[in-house]
Coordinates of C-alpha atoms in Angstrom, one line a residue:
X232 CA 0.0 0.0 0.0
X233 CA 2.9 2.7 0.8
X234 CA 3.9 2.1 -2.9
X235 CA 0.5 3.4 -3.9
X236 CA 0.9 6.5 -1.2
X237 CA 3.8 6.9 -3.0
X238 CA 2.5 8.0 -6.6
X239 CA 0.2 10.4 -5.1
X240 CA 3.5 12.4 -3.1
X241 CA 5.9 14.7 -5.5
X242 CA 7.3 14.5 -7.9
X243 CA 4.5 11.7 -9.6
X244 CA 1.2 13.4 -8.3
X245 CA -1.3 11.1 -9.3
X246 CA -5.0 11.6 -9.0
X247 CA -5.1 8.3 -7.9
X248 CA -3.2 5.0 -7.1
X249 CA -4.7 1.3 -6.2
X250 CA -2.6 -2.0 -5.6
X251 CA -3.0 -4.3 -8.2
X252 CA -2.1 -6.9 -5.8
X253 CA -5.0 -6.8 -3.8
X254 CA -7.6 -4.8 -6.2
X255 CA -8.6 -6.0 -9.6
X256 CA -8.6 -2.4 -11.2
X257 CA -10.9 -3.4 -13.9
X258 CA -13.4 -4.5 -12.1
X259 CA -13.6 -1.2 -10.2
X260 CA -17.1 0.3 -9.6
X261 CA -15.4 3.9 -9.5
X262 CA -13.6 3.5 -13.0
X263 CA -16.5 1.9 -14.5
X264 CA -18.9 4.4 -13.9
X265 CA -16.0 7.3 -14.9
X266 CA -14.3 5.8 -17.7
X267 CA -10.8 6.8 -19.0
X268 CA -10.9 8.5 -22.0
X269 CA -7.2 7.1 -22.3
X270 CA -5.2 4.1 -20.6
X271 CA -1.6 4.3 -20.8
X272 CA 0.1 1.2 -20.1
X273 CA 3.7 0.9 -18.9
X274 CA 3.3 -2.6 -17.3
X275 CA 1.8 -5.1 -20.3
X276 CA -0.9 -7.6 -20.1
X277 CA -4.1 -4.9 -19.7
X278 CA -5.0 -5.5 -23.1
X279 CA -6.7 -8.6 -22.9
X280 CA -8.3 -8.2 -19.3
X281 CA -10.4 -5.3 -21.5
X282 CA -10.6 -8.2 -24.2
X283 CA -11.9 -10.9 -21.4
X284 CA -13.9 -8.2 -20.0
X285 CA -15.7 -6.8 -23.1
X286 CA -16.5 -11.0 -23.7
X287 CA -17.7 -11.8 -20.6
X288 CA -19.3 -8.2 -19.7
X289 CA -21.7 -10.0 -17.4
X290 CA -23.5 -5.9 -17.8
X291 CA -19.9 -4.5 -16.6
X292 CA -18.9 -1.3 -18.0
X293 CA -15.1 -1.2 -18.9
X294 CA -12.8 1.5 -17.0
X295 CA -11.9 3.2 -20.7
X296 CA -14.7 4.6 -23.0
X297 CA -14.9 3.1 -26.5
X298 CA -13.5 4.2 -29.8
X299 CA -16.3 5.2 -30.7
X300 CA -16.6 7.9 -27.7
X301 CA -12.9 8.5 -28.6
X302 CA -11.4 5.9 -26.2
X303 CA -7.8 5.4 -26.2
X304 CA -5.5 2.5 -25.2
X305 CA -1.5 3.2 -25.3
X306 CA 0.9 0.6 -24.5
X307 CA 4.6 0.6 -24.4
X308 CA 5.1 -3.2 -24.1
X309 CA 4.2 -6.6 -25.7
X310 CA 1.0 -8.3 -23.5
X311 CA 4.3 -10.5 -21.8
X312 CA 8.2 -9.8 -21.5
X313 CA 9.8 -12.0 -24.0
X314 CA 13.6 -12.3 -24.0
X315 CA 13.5 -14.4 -27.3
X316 CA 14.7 -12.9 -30.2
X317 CA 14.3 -14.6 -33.7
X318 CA 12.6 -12.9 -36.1
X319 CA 9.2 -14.5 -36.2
X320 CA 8.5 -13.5 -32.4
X321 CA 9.7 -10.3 -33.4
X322 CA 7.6 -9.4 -36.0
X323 CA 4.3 -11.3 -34.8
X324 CA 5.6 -9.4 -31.2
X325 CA 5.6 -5.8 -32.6
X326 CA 4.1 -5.8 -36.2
X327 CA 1.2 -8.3 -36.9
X328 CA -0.6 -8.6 -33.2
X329 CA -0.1 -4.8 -32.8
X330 CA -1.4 -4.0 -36.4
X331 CA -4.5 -6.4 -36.0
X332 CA -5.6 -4.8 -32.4
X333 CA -5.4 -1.1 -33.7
X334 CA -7.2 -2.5 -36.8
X335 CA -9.7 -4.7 -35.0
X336 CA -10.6 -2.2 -32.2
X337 CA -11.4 0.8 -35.0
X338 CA -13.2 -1.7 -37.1
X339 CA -15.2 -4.3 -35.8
X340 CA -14.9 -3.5 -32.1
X341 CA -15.1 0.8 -32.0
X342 CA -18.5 0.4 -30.0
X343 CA -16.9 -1.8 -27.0
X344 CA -13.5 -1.4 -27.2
X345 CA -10.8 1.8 -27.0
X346 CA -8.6 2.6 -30.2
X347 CA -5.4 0.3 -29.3
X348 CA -2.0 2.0 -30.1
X349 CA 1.0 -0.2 -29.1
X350 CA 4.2 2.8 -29.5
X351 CA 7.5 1.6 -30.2
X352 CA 9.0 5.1 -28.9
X353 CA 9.7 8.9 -29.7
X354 CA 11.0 10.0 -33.1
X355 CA 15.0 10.6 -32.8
X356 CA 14.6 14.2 -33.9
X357 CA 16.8 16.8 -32.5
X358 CA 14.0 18.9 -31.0
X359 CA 12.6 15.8 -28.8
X360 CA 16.3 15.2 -27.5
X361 CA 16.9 18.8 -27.0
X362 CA 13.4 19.0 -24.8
X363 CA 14.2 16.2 -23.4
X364 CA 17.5 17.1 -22.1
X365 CA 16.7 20.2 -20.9
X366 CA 14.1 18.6 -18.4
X367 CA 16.7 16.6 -17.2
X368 CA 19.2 19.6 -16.6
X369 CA 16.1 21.4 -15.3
X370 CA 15.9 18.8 -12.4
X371 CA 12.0 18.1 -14.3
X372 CA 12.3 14.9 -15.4
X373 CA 13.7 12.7 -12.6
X374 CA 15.2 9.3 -13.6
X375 CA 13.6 5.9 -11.3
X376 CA 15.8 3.0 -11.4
X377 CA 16.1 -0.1 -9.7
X378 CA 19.5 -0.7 -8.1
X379 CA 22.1 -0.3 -9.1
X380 CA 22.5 -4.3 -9.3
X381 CA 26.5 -5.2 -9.0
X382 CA 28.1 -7.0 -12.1
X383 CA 28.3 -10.4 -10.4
X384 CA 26.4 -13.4 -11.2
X385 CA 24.4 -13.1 -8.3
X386 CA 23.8 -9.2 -9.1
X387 CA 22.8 -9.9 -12.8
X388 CA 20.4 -13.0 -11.6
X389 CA 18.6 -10.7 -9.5
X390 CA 18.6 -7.9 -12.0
X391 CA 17.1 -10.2 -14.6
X392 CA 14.5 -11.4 -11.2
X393 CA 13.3 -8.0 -10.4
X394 CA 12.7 -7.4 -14.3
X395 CA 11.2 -10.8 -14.7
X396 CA 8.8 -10.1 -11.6
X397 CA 7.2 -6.8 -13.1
X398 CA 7.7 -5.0 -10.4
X399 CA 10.8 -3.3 -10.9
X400 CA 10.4 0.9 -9.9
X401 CA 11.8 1.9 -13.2
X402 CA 14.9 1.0 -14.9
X403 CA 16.6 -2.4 -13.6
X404 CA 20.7 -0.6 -13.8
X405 CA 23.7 -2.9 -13.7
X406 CA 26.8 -1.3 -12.0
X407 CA 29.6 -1.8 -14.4
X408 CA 32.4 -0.2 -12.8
X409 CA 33.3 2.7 -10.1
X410 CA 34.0 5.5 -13.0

């Protein structure tokens, strides 16, 4: 629970915050009856709750309005963490499921479901970086990391843990040397 006091404290400032681990956020009575107009998620997997939610609605509402009412789901991340890398999980991974959600969910499901948008990351132009920067000089944009992890077996086996649990605080760092 003190992780959840912890978003709502500077410098996050959230609205609000539940525990995952003991609430089941989309079946929420508060979200449902105030919608999202846009979900944004960092962690993976919330795609198909709303999925197995809009199947077995059972008269629930979902917690983020429908295209059609200009819903919006973002995600950052395949549905699970996958550290395969041929090139047929690849592509099916970040081309054909992502291109068949955003098509399916403007198509066939805009009445039920938000607009899904799975983004692969900022454009690499030189005003972004420059922005970007600046909030970091600025003190604005604060980096959250986990560790940093020491570059030991043990340190990178619990580096690759605390990624593999989902529940790392931001960035799992390795500690390479003392430079």
């Amino acid at each position: 629970m003190e992780e959840c006091i912890r978003l709502l404290d500077e410098p996050i400032n959230c609205d609000d915050a539940i525990d995952y681990t003991k609430e089941n956020i989309f079946e929420s009575k508060l979200y449902q009856q105030e919608p999202f107009d846009t979900i944004i998620d960092l962690s993976c997997g919330g795609w198909l709750q709303l999925i197995e939610q809009n199947r077995n609605s059972n008269n629930l509402s979902s917690i983020v309005k429908p295209a059609s009412m200009g819903g919006r789901y973002i995600t950052f991340t395949p549905d699970t963490p996958s550290f395969e890398g041929s090139m047929s999980v690849m592509l099916r991974m970040f081309l054909i499921i992502p291109l068949w959600r955003s098509f399916y969910s403007r198509i066939f499901k805009r009445k039920s479901l938000p607009a899904f948008t799975q983004a692969m990351g900022l454009p690499d132009t030189r005003d972004i970086m420059t922005k970007t920067l600046q909030l970091a000089y600025d003190g604005t944009l604060i980096p959250v990391i986990d560790g940093p992890y020491p570059m030991t077996t043990d340190g990178i086996r619990k580096a690759f843990r605390k990624v593999k649990s989902r529940h790392a605080k931001g960035k799992v760092v390795v500690k390479i040397s003392d430079l």
